Every structure is written in C-alpha cells, then in structure tokens.
C-alpha cells in the first residue's frame, strides 16, 4: 500500500518529494491556484469550518476521512489509484501490449489535448457554483456543495499533475492557462459550452450534478481505460469522488420531488398541472421540474461532441481513450470491422443506421450515458408513484434542443417528432424553463442556516453524510 | 457472520443507492453485482470485510439484516425498498450491531458496565470496526518497545510501537485493539484476547508509516498469584518480533472532531493511553484550535507516571495538566478526585459550555470518587449528567 504523506504541502502518493523538478513546478503553480480559488471559489465562506471528506489514502479504508476544514486549507493533492504492474493495453492498435508509463512521442499532442479539455471542466464547475452558498436550502446541502467544490478543485490538480509531470514546458503553460480562463467570460471562456452556462439556483445545481457530472463519469471512465497508465490511475481515483457529486444531484432532485408530492397530498391537489396552487405552497411544480430536466439533459448531451468523430476514433486507435467499461465489452477491442447503430436525421424521419463502430464512438458513449440517466429518472418516478401523485418525469429525445452534432438546431420536440419548416426556437421554447419559471425558482432561494432545518421546497435527506443525523452542524458559519 | 442459525446479511438500500458502481469497483472478491435496476450483494460470496463501506457516497451500502435464510440476489434485483427485519430477530440484530466479535464485546461491556450508555460525540469520525478478526488477524511487527516509567519503580509500563506493514488497519483515538497472546498448541480452547487502548492518533505513532502504539503495564500478579499472560508477553517483545492483532473495537469512546470542543480528560496510569492519542491528534492537526484540553492525571509518584517527560514538554497553550501524585515525597498526597475538587469552579464554567466533553479512563475505583466530587460540588449534577450522556459528552471506560 502506498501511503499518502498528509503532512506535506501537497499530499500525494506519487513520491513527489523525490522529484525535485516536478515539486518545484507544482509549488510554483500552487499560489496561482490559491489565488484562483480565492477569486473564483465559493464566495463568502472561506472562514467557515466545513465537515469535509478528505482522502488520506487511496485504499478503501483511507480515502473517506471526515473532519471540519476551512476550504482554503483543504489539502488538495495528487492521488492515483493503485497500479498493476501486469496491466496491458485493452483496446486499439496496441491491444495486448504493456501499458505506457511515459507518453509515447507520436501521441503527445493528442494526449495533451485530452487532458486540457478534461482539466478545463473542473475549475469551470467551481466558477459556475460560486454564488450558491448564499441561498443554500440547509447546512447539509451547503456542505455537499462545498464538498463538490473542493473535489472539483482536486480534479484540476490531478490533470495539472499529469500535464506538469509528463509534458514539460508545454504542460506547465497549459496548467497556467487553466487558471486564466473563466466560465462564461466573453474573452476567455471555458472550452466546452455547458461549462459556460450559469448555475444560478439550487435546482440548476442539482440538475447539473445529476446530468453534467454524469457526463464526467462517462468521460473519466473512458479515460480510466487508457493505455497511458498514469492517466488511467488518476481518473480511476477521480471516479470514486465523482460518485458523490452524482449522489448530490440524484438525491437532491429526489428530495425536491418528495417535498412537492408531500405538499400536494397534504393540500389535496390532484392535478399536477395546477401550477399556481402548487407554487403557492412554496414547492416546485413538476412541469417546471420537467423543463429544467429537458434543458440540462440536452446541454449535457452536447458535451459528448458530434456522433461521428475522427478525434475520438484516433484516440481509441491510439489506445488513449477507450469505451465505457471497455474491459467488460465482449468484442475484438479494435473495431476494425464492427458497426454500431446510430440515430440519424433524414428529412422528417429519425432513423437508426449501422455505421463503422470506430467512427461513432461518441455516439456509443452518449447512448451509455442516456441509458444511465433513464434509470435515474425511473427512480425519481418511483417517489411520485409511492406518494400517489399522477405525474411522470421523462427524458426528452436525444435530438431535442441540440447545439452540437447530428441534431444541431434541428426542430425536434421532446417526443422525437421532427417539425419540418418550423424554427428551432419555436419548437424548444415551451419545453425549456421560461423567465417566469426562473423567477419563481429564484424567489424560493432563501438561505436556511439553522442545523436540522430545510427549505420548504426540499425534503430532508433519508441518510445524511457519514452516518450523521440530519440536524448535524455540517457547516460552522462563524469564522 | 452466523449466530444460532441466523445470518447477518449485507444488503444495499435501493431507495438510497444511486447505482454509481463504486462498491462493485471496490469489492476485492466480486461479491457485488448489478442489473439495470439494482446493485446487490451476493450472500454466497460476501465476507463482510467492509472495504465497500467507506467509498460509498450515499450510505446505501451500510445496510444489514439478520435473517434465517439469506435473500438471494434474484429477489434483491426486484426490490424497490429493503424488506423489514424478521420480527423474531430484531433483538439479535441490535446485539450484533454493537460489535461483531462477541468476545471483545464482552470485554468492552465489562469496561463499560457501570458506565452510562453514551452515544459517540456528534462530530466524531465514523469508526471502522472488526477490520481484523480472530480468523484473519493482522500480524504486526514490533518496531519499538520502551519503558516509560522510571527504572526501579514498581510500575513497569511500556510504550510499544507496532508496524502494520501493508495492511490497512484504521484506528481512531479512543478505540482499542485486541491482542492474541501466545497459545499452548495442546490447549484446544482459543486463546483469550486482551484489549488495549491505542495511544497513538489515527495517523499513527509516526505519521505516514502505518503503525500504532500501545501503553501496556506489566502485570506481576493477576490476582491468582500468576503473572499476566498478555501484558508480560507484550512487554517482553523485542524489535522484529510479531504480534497478532484483531479489531479495532469501540464505537463510542471517541473524540469530537470539532476544533472548538473542550476535552476534560481524567485518568490514572495506563488509562492515559486514549488521552495521549487525542492530545497528540490535536497537537499535530489543530494546535491553535479554540477548544481547551485539560488533563487530570493520577499516579503514585512522578517516576511512576507514564509519559512524564513528554507530557511536561507539551505547550501550555495546547493542554493544561493537573498532576495528582499520591506518594510523592515532600508533597501532600493528592488523588485525581482531589485535583478535580481544587479546580471545581473552573470546571463548572467549562461544563456550562455545550462544546465540553468529559472523559474518564483508568482503574474502576476512581469512578465512584469522581462522581462524589461532582455530586457534592455541583448542585444539579444528576440532571447535568443525564444531559451530558444524552448528548454524547460523558464517556467512561474503567477496568
């Protein structure tokens, strides 16, 4: 077992102390990182003690230690999942060869690009969530937000470690640039669209952690298959942290649904579309929830890129980025002759066409993702079913409200029907949150900072974190 | 884990689980599997090692039922929620949940027999329990064994540092480990285990080296005219010798993680072990924390007081120490209860704060005397005591 030196300035299990050049590079980057955190991290809570989970080891018993920490003093660091000296490349042209411990020269540029794109998403979410602390529905939720924030920060560290350790001066420059872009900034925006969207309220945050962080799960899992072993081990450990982010989203929306259902039943409201009456109970009506869901699902689908992608094909062939659960797929792992069914838009029809599997890897990853989302929505619907509320949430069709790929700006409604001759905006408008919806949600966003109290629009959690009771003081606000 | 035909089955709560796959990824023996609906634990494979518990982001994984017949995985795939417990086994489950090792459980019960049933401090970390069992003990190597009372005194107390090698054995301050003393191979019975409080903090006696330390007093006469088996075995171990450990044990005598909490620690002799762990944790990680540490430490003489030297070197800003020596030449005899009585006014002020925690550890005899001081000196002590217990702020471990 590799032990993490937690007393070091940069806790790590990569023998940082014995690599002077890398240590210097990271120590030079560190103040810039802290500066970024202080500028763009959670606003107004730097002096609060937050009950955070911190890794002290990558083994199952060591990586989830809970204690009160002030966020700027959180020990970000570099943790790699344990390595396997026997590990072989699991796909592509180098299938069966030993994994690489150094970057293969011919794939240097491609790999660097993969790391930079992944790395750029991590500080972006922190920036998007910057203002949410001011309107948290409970201390429990506030703590979960901050946990997500510090771990996104650590994921940035993970990518910066790879850039600085394996890419020399180029890597150091890319690491600097990660601290200079800003989410939503006109001049120097973050690299991917969804990461420049605002996360203005907690409903958006929960949707973001359910849908957008789940994209992270699929991207990280595909990278965890990489033939470049340091990347595989880095992302493997990141996945264990990412799971908590998705939990925040899934349970968050689940609790919103529960609060709505409970209030509707108590007020004897049978009609879930009786929006005015439901809103007067200070809970979120289900049709509004559906519109938020439509927005976040479609925006997150765009993160997978175009269905057919030569970048993805090249990365796969090179052995750098595999498919989701590559090692569990039963095929030749080279995809030289296999096909994969892809949805295509032909006139007014959406048809399923078999295409060379290697060229449509993005579509496959997106389908795995969409299937995972479907199951999550099913679990939300069980809450409604159990409460006896006659309404079911659903995922919109993958062609709805798309800005990227095959269905870009196509007039497709949430049911998947193509409306030829109708403008894209006219189709999507009624199915996305309106300014009225957003104004209502904003009106609900009042902070609740009393331990054990929860905003009217969200139910308390069934299980709080670390076996703590719901009224535990998850954040100590006094500095 | 079976008891009288009943099985303690590991399950995953489908209402809480988000199907993130972390548990399946973590399980070292592939006991966890899933279909489109649920993640489930195969009762034929699961060895209850607990590796999956920490990494689970939801807590869904920490679900257990005592059953006559384990629920098969096909049934678990269909569940929307966990089934209720079989009614007739409810009591047993509670009993089982307290500790998985009944023998260690009995020893702990003995140590707590007159102690109130106190929950752990609200901000305490969640302890790991029974990582190593009698069937699968951890073999630790002695890397240090030092006498920590002055030579020539009757009190032969040792500080023993054990290296845990590559094994994960997470310990929190206040927890104990079981030591398996040597065993006559002709004796058919299992060797009796002995419990020792760990005196090093969670990051080890030496941080980053995966080790822990015990405070062990050599027992010359165990009450039957014989030397203590486990204590002599431990005190005689040399560097490089191995010791089999099981545990960890104890899920209530834990320290609050809130840096604002005040800890009043009262002990005699080797009862100082858990307090050394707690103090060392605060010294390393929260040296400037707003909370106050206060130690009442009883021994016959300075020379017989374990850790006297290191204790005196601690900063006064970190901890206040009230030594109570009963046979030190040239000064009047004082016991811990006398120390407590002398400082009662300050104690009252501190006890009025909700962030104050009171710990007692050591010989059983001191418990009654301390209680008398508190009852006499503080008007509404009975009421206060009940409140402290209810809030997880009064902890007693005596032997």
Coordinates of N, CA, C and O in Angstrom, one line a residue, chain A residues 5 62 90 115 139 146 180 245 350 369 393 408 423 456 464 478:
Chain A
X5 N 1.5 11.0 2.2 CA 2.1 11.9 3.2 C 1.2 13.1 3.3 O 1.2 14.0 2.5
X62 N -9.0 4.4 3.6 CA -8.3 5.6 3.9 C -8.8 6.8 3.1 O -8.4 7.9 3.4
X90 N -5.8 -2.3 -23.4 CA -7.0 -3.1 -23.6 C -7.8 -2.9 -24.9 O -8.9 -3.4 -25.1
X115 N -6.2 15.9 -21.9 CA -6.0 16.3 -20.6 C -6.5 17.7 -20.3 O -7.1 18.1 -19.3
X139 N -27.9 23.5 5.9 CA -26.4 23.3 6.1 C -25.9 22.0 5.5 O -24.8 21.9 5.1
X146 N -20.0 22.4 -1.0 CA -18.6 22.7 -0.8 C -17.7 21.4 -1.0 O -16.6 21.5 -1.5
X180 N -6.5 30.8 -16.0 CA -6.8 32.1 -16.6 C -8.1 32.1 -17.3 O -8.7 33.2 -17.4
X245 N -20.7 13.4 -6.3 CA -21.4 14.6 -7.0 C -22.7 14.2 -7.6 O -23.7 14.9 -7.5
X350 N -36.3 10.3 -38.1 CA -35.0 9.9 -37.4 C -34.9 8.4 -37.5 O -35.8 7.7 -37.1
X369 N -24.6 6.8 -21.6 CA -24.9 7.9 -20.6 C -26.4 8.0 -20.6 O -27.0 8.1 -19.5
X393 N -42.0 12.0 -14.8 CA -41.0 12.8 -15.5 C -40.4 11.9 -16.6 O -40.4 10.7 -16.5
X408 N -28.1 19.2 -34.5 CA -27.8 20.6 -34.2 C -28.9 21.5 -34.8 O -29.1 21.5 -36.0
X423 N -39.3 26.9 -37.0 CA -38.0 27.3 -36.5 C -37.6 26.6 -35.2 O -38.5 26.3 -34.4
X456 N -38.6 24.9 2.4 CA -39.9 24.2 2.2 C -39.9 23.4 0.9 O -40.7 22.4 0.8
X464 N -28.1 11.2 6.1 CA -27.2 12.3 5.9 C -25.8 11.7 5.7 O -25.6 10.5 5.5
X478 N -19.8 30.6 11.8 CA -18.9 31.7 12.4 C -17.5 31.3 12.1 O -17.0 30.2 12.2

